[in-house]
Amino acid sequence: MTTQDSLETLMRLMPPRPGDGLTVDWAAVEAAWGLEFPPDFKGFVARYGEDFPDEDLSVIVPTEVTPQTCDEPGAPMGGMGFITADARATWAITEPTGLDAVPEDLVAWGAASSADLYCWLTQGEPADWPVVVFSHGDDTWTRFGYGMTEFLCRVIQADAGVQPMHDIPLWGRSVS
């Protein structure tokens, strides 16, 4: 599934509410982060903003605050920089096995009320970044071989490929 296809499928499964999308100065954000964000994520933010229709999962919209600057005075707590710093620290502490990455390869795009963390492994082209999820309940990381919007589509459709996510409220929640 292409990133455009997965975004269109997601919008069909869980239509964004009018007015939810956000405009982001992607050039400034990407310059601050030193990376390009995935195209499906940019499309998601433009349509959903940070108000994805699920009470458990919060999608984090990036700002110019990075993991390196998130502790500076005046930096917003809870933003993508802060959550990414937390994800990287968690990765280092939990020492995941079977995943060839270092903490700096992680960028968090979402968080759950259960303290689960939703991240990308920023290896390769942004459109190809896989999702990795930290499950706070059992302190494990799971890698999924697709991007953010395809991951969300699969969870909403209760796809067997994302079975580890079956306990979250978004599981099988398609509205179409």
Coordinates of C-alpha atoms in Angstrom, one line a residue:
M1 CA 0.0 0.0 0.0
T2 CA 1.4 3.4 -0.9
T3 CA 1.5 6.2 1.6
Q4 CA -1.2 8.0 -0.3
D5 CA -3.4 4.9 -0.5
S6 CA -3.0 4.3 3.3
L7 CA -4.0 7.9 4.1
E8 CA -7.0 7.7 1.8
T9 CA -8.0 4.4 3.4
L10 CA -7.6 5.9 6.9
M11 CA -9.8 8.8 5.9
R12 CA -12.5 6.5 4.7
L13 CA -12.3 4.3 7.8
M14 CA -12.3 7.2 10.3
P15 CA -13.1 10.4 8.5
P16 CA -11.5 13.5 10.0
R17 CA -13.8 16.1 11.5
P18 CA -14.1 19.4 9.7
G19 CA -11.6 21.9 10.9
D20 CA -9.3 19.3 12.6
G21 CA -6.3 19.7 10.2
L22 CA -3.3 21.8 11.1
T23 CA -0.9 23.8 9.1
V24 CA 2.8 23.2 10.0
D25 CA 5.8 25.1 8.8
W26 CA 7.4 21.9 7.7
A27 CA 10.6 23.6 6.4
A28 CA 11.3 25.1 9.9
V29 CA 10.3 21.9 11.7
E30 CA 12.4 19.7 9.5
A31 CA 15.4 22.1 9.7
A32 CA 15.2 22.0 13.5
W33 CA 14.9 18.2 13.6
G34 CA 17.5 17.6 10.8
L35 CA 15.3 15.2 9.0
E36 CA 12.3 15.0 6.6
F37 CA 9.1 13.7 8.0
P38 CA 7.1 11.0 6.2
P39 CA 4.6 12.2 3.5
D40 CA 1.7 10.2 5.0
F41 CA 2.3 11.9 8.4
K42 CA 2.3 15.3 6.8
G43 CA -1.0 14.5 5.1
F44 CA -2.4 13.1 8.3
V45 CA -1.5 16.3 10.2
A46 CA -3.0 18.4 7.4
R47 CA -6.3 16.5 7.8
Y48 CA -6.5 15.3 11.4
G49 CA -4.2 17.6 13.3
E50 CA -3.5 16.1 16.7
D51 CA -7.2 15.2 17.3
F52 CA -7.4 11.7 15.9
P53 CA -10.8 10.3 16.8
D54 CA -9.6 8.0 19.6
E55 CA -9.4 8.9 23.3
D56 CA -6.5 6.5 24.0
L57 CA -4.0 7.4 21.2
S58 CA -2.6 11.0 20.9
V59 CA -0.8 11.8 17.7
I60 CA 2.0 14.3 18.3
V61 CA 2.4 17.2 15.9
P62 CA 6.0 18.3 15.6
T63 CA 7.4 21.7 16.5
E64 CA 10.8 23.1 16.4
V65 CA 11.5 21.7 19.8
T66 CA 13.7 18.6 19.4
P67 CA 14.8 15.9 21.8
Q68 CA 18.0 17.9 22.3
T69 CA 16.2 21.2 23.1
C70 CA 13.1 19.8 25.0
D71 CA 14.6 20.6 28.4
E72 CA 15.4 24.2 27.6
P73 CA 13.5 26.8 29.6
G74 CA 10.2 27.6 27.9
A75 CA 10.1 24.4 25.8
P76 CA 6.7 22.8 25.8
M77 CA 6.5 19.6 27.9
G78 CA 4.8 16.7 26.2
G79 CA 5.6 17.7 22.7
M80 CA 7.2 15.5 20.1
G81 CA 10.7 16.5 21.3
F82 CA 9.9 15.6 24.9
I83 CA 8.2 12.3 24.0
T84 CA 10.9 11.3 21.6
A85 CA 13.5 11.9 24.3
D86 CA 11.5 9.7 26.6
A87 CA 11.2 7.0 23.9
R88 CA 14.9 7.1 23.3
A89 CA 15.6 6.8 27.1
T90 CA 13.1 3.9 27.3
W91 CA 14.8 2.2 24.3
A92 CA 18.2 2.4 26.1
I93 CA 16.9 1.1 29.4
T94 CA 14.8 -1.8 27.9
E95 CA 17.6 -2.9 25.5
P96 CA 15.3 -4.3 22.8
T97 CA 16.4 -7.5 21.2
G98 CA 16.1 -8.4 17.5
L99 CA 15.8 -4.7 16.4
D100 CA 18.9 -3.2 14.7
A101 CA 18.7 0.4 15.9
V102 CA 20.1 2.8 18.4
P103 CA 18.0 5.2 20.5
E104 CA 18.8 8.2 18.2
D105 CA 17.0 6.3 15.3
L106 CA 13.6 6.8 17.1
V107 CA 11.2 9.6 16.6
A108 CA 7.9 9.4 18.5
W109 CA 4.7 10.2 16.6
G110 CA 2.2 9.1 19.2
A111 CA 1.5 8.2 22.8
A112 CA -1.2 6.3 24.6
S113 CA -2.8 6.9 28.0
S114 CA -1.3 3.6 29.0
A115 CA 2.2 5.1 28.5
D116 CA 2.7 3.1 25.3
L117 CA 4.9 4.9 22.8
Y118 CA 4.4 4.9 19.0
C119 CA 7.6 5.7 17.0
W120 CA 9.3 5.5 13.7
L121 CA 12.7 3.9 13.1
T122 CA 14.2 6.7 11.0
Q123 CA 16.3 4.4 8.8
G124 CA 16.1 4.8 5.0
E125 CA 13.7 7.1 3.2
P126 CA 11.0 8.7 5.4
A127 CA 8.2 7.1 3.3
D128 CA 9.7 3.7 4.3
W129 CA 10.1 4.3 8.0
P130 CA 8.6 1.4 10.0
V131 CA 6.6 1.9 13.1
V132 CA 7.8 0.5 16.4
V133 CA 5.6 0.4 19.5
F134 CA 6.7 0.2 23.1
S135 CA 4.2 -1.6 25.2
H136 CA 4.4 -0.3 28.7
G137 CA 2.5 -3.2 30.1
D138 CA 5.2 -5.7 29.3
D139 CA 8.2 -3.4 28.5
T140 CA 8.6 -4.7 25.0
W141 CA 9.1 -3.1 21.6
T142 CA 7.4 -4.5 18.5
R143 CA 8.4 -3.5 15.0
F144 CA 5.8 -3.3 12.2
G145 CA 7.0 -3.2 8.6
Y146 CA 4.9 -0.3 7.4
G147 CA 4.4 3.4 8.1
M148 CA 2.1 5.3 10.4
T149 CA -1.1 5.6 8.4
E150 CA -1.0 2.0 7.1
F151 CA -0.3 0.9 10.7
L152 CA -3.4 2.8 11.9
C153 CA -5.5 1.4 9.1
R154 CA -4.5 -2.1 10.0
V155 CA -5.3 -1.5 13.7
I156 CA -8.7 -0.1 12.9
Q157 CA -9.4 -3.0 10.6
A158 CA -8.3 -5.5 13.2
D159 CA -5.7 -6.9 10.8
A160 CA -3.9 -10.0 12.0
G161 CA -0.6 -8.4 11.2
V162 CA -1.0 -6.0 14.1
Q163 CA -2.4 -8.6 16.6
P164 CA -0.1 -7.3 19.3
M165 CA -2.3 -4.1 19.3
H166 CA -5.6 -6.0 19.9
D167 CA -6.0 -4.6 23.5
I168 CA -6.1 -1.0 22.5
P169 CA -9.4 0.9 22.1
L170 CA -8.7 1.6 18.4
W171 CA -8.6 -2.1 17.5
G172 CA -11.4 -2.9 15.0
R173 CA -13.0 0.5 15.3
S174 CA -13.7 1.1 11.7
V175 CA -16.7 3.4 11.1
S176 CA -17.3 2.5 7.4

